[in-house]
XYZ file of C-alpha atoms in Angstrom:
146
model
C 33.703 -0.935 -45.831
C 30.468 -2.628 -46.544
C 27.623 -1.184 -48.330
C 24.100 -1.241 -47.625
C 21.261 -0.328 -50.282
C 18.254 0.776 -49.237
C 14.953 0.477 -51.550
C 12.025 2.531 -50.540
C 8.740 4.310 -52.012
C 9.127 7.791 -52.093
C 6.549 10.375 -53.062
C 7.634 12.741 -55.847
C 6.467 15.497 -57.544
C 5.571 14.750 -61.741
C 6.303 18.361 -63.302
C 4.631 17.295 -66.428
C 1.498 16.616 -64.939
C 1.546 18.707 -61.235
C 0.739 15.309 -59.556
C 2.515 13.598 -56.702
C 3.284 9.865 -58.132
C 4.947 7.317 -55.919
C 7.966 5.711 -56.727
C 10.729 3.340 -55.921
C 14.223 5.199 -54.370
C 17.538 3.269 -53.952
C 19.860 5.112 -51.628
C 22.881 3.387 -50.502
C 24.463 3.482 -47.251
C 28.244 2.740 -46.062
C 28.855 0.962 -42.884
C 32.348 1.652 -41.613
C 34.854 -0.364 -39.956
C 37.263 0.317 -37.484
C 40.196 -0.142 -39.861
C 38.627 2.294 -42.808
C 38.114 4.923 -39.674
C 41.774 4.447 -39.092
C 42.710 4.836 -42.469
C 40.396 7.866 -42.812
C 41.938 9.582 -39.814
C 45.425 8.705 -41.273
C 45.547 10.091 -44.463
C 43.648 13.360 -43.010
C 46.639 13.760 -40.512
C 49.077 13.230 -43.360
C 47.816 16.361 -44.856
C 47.769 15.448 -48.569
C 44.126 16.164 -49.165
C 41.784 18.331 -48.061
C 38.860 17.178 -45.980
C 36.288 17.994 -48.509
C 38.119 14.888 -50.751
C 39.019 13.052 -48.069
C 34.696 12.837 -47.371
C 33.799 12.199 -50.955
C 36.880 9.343 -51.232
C 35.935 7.156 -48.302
C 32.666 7.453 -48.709
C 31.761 9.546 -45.400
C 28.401 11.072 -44.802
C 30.019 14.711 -43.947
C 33.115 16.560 -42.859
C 32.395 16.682 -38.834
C 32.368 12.680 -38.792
C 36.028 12.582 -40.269
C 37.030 15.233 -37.497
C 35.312 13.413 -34.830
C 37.118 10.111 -36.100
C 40.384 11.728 -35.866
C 39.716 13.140 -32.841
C 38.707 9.882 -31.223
C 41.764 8.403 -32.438
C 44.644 10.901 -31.403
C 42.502 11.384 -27.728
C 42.520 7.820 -27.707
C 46.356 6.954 -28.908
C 44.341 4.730 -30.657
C 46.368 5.017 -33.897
C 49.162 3.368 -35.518
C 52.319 4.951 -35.441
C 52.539 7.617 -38.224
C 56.004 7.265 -38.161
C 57.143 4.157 -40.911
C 59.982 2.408 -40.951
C 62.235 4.336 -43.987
C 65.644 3.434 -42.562
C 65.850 0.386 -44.575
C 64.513 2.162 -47.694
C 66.137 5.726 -47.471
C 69.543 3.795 -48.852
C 67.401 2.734 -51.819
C 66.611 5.788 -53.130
C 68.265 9.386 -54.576
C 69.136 12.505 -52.751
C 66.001 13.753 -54.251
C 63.668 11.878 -53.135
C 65.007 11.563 -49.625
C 64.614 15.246 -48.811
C 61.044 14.681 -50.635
C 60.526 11.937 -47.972
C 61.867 14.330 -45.136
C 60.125 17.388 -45.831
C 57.083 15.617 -46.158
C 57.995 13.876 -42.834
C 59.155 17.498 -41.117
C 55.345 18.874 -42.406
C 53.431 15.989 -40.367
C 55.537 16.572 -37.250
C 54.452 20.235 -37.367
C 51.238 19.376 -37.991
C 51.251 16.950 -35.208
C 52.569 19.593 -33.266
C 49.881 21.953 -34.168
C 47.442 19.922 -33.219
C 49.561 19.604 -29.579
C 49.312 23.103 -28.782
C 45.505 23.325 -29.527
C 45.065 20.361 -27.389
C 46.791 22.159 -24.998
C 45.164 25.437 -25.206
C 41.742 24.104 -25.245
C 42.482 22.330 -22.119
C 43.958 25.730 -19.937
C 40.759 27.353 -21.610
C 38.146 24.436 -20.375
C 40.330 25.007 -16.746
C 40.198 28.926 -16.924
C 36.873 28.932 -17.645
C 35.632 25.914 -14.743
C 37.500 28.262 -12.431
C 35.873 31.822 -13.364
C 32.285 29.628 -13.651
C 32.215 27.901 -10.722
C 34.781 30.053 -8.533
C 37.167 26.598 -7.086
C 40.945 26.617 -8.065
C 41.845 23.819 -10.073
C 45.413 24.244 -10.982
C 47.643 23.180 -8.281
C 49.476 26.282 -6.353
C 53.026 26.092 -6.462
C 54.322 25.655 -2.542
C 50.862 23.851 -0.971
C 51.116 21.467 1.290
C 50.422 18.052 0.012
């Protein structure tokens, strides 16, 4: 993530004396990359923070960029596999922490699967409603002749 800071003259109000003065704003800007956006949309699918944090800790300008990142990604299959490689590791470590390490795995898959099924849904709305709208079947009819 870069960062860009911006210095302009900006008009503002002196309450002491009534009278507009003008004076010199910073305001600093974050340019993304393509790997923070990854990491962004990552750590919002893994569910440990809320969005409202996830905004304010990589530096995003509001909530419906981080949603449109993550949707760009998982339309996209642009993202790396959320699944790591813990075979190798899982020996390593106690009883406890592995069924830490699985439940936490079994809550992404649901989550991932939750987001499946609204996929899904919003799709056999966007085709229920193109048919009722514009009157054409869409779905394919069992039996037709190809």
């Amino acid at each position: 993530m870069r960062t860009k800071v911006k210095r302009e003259r900006d008009r503002v109000l002196n309450e002491a004396t009534g009278q507009y003065e003008w004076v010199w704003v910073e305001s600093t800007r974050y340019i993304h990359d393509e790997e923070d956006r990854v990491l962004a949309a990552l750590d919002f699918l893994k569910g440990e923070n809320t969005p409202e944090e996830l905004v304010e800790k990589h530096h995003i300008s509001n909530i419906q960029v981080l949603f449109s990142w993550v949707g760009r990604y998982l339309s996209e299959n642009r993202l790396v596999s959320l699944q790591e490689n813990n075979d190798d590791t899982m020996a390593n470590k106690s009883k406890d922490e592995q069924i830490r390490e699985l439940k936490a795995e079994l809550k992404k898959a649901r989550k991932e699967a939750e987001l499946e099924k609204l996929r899904a849904h919003a799709y056999d709305t966007m085709i229920n409603l193109a048919e009722e709208r514009f009157n054409i079947p869409i779905r394919k009819k069992s039996g037709t002749k190809q």
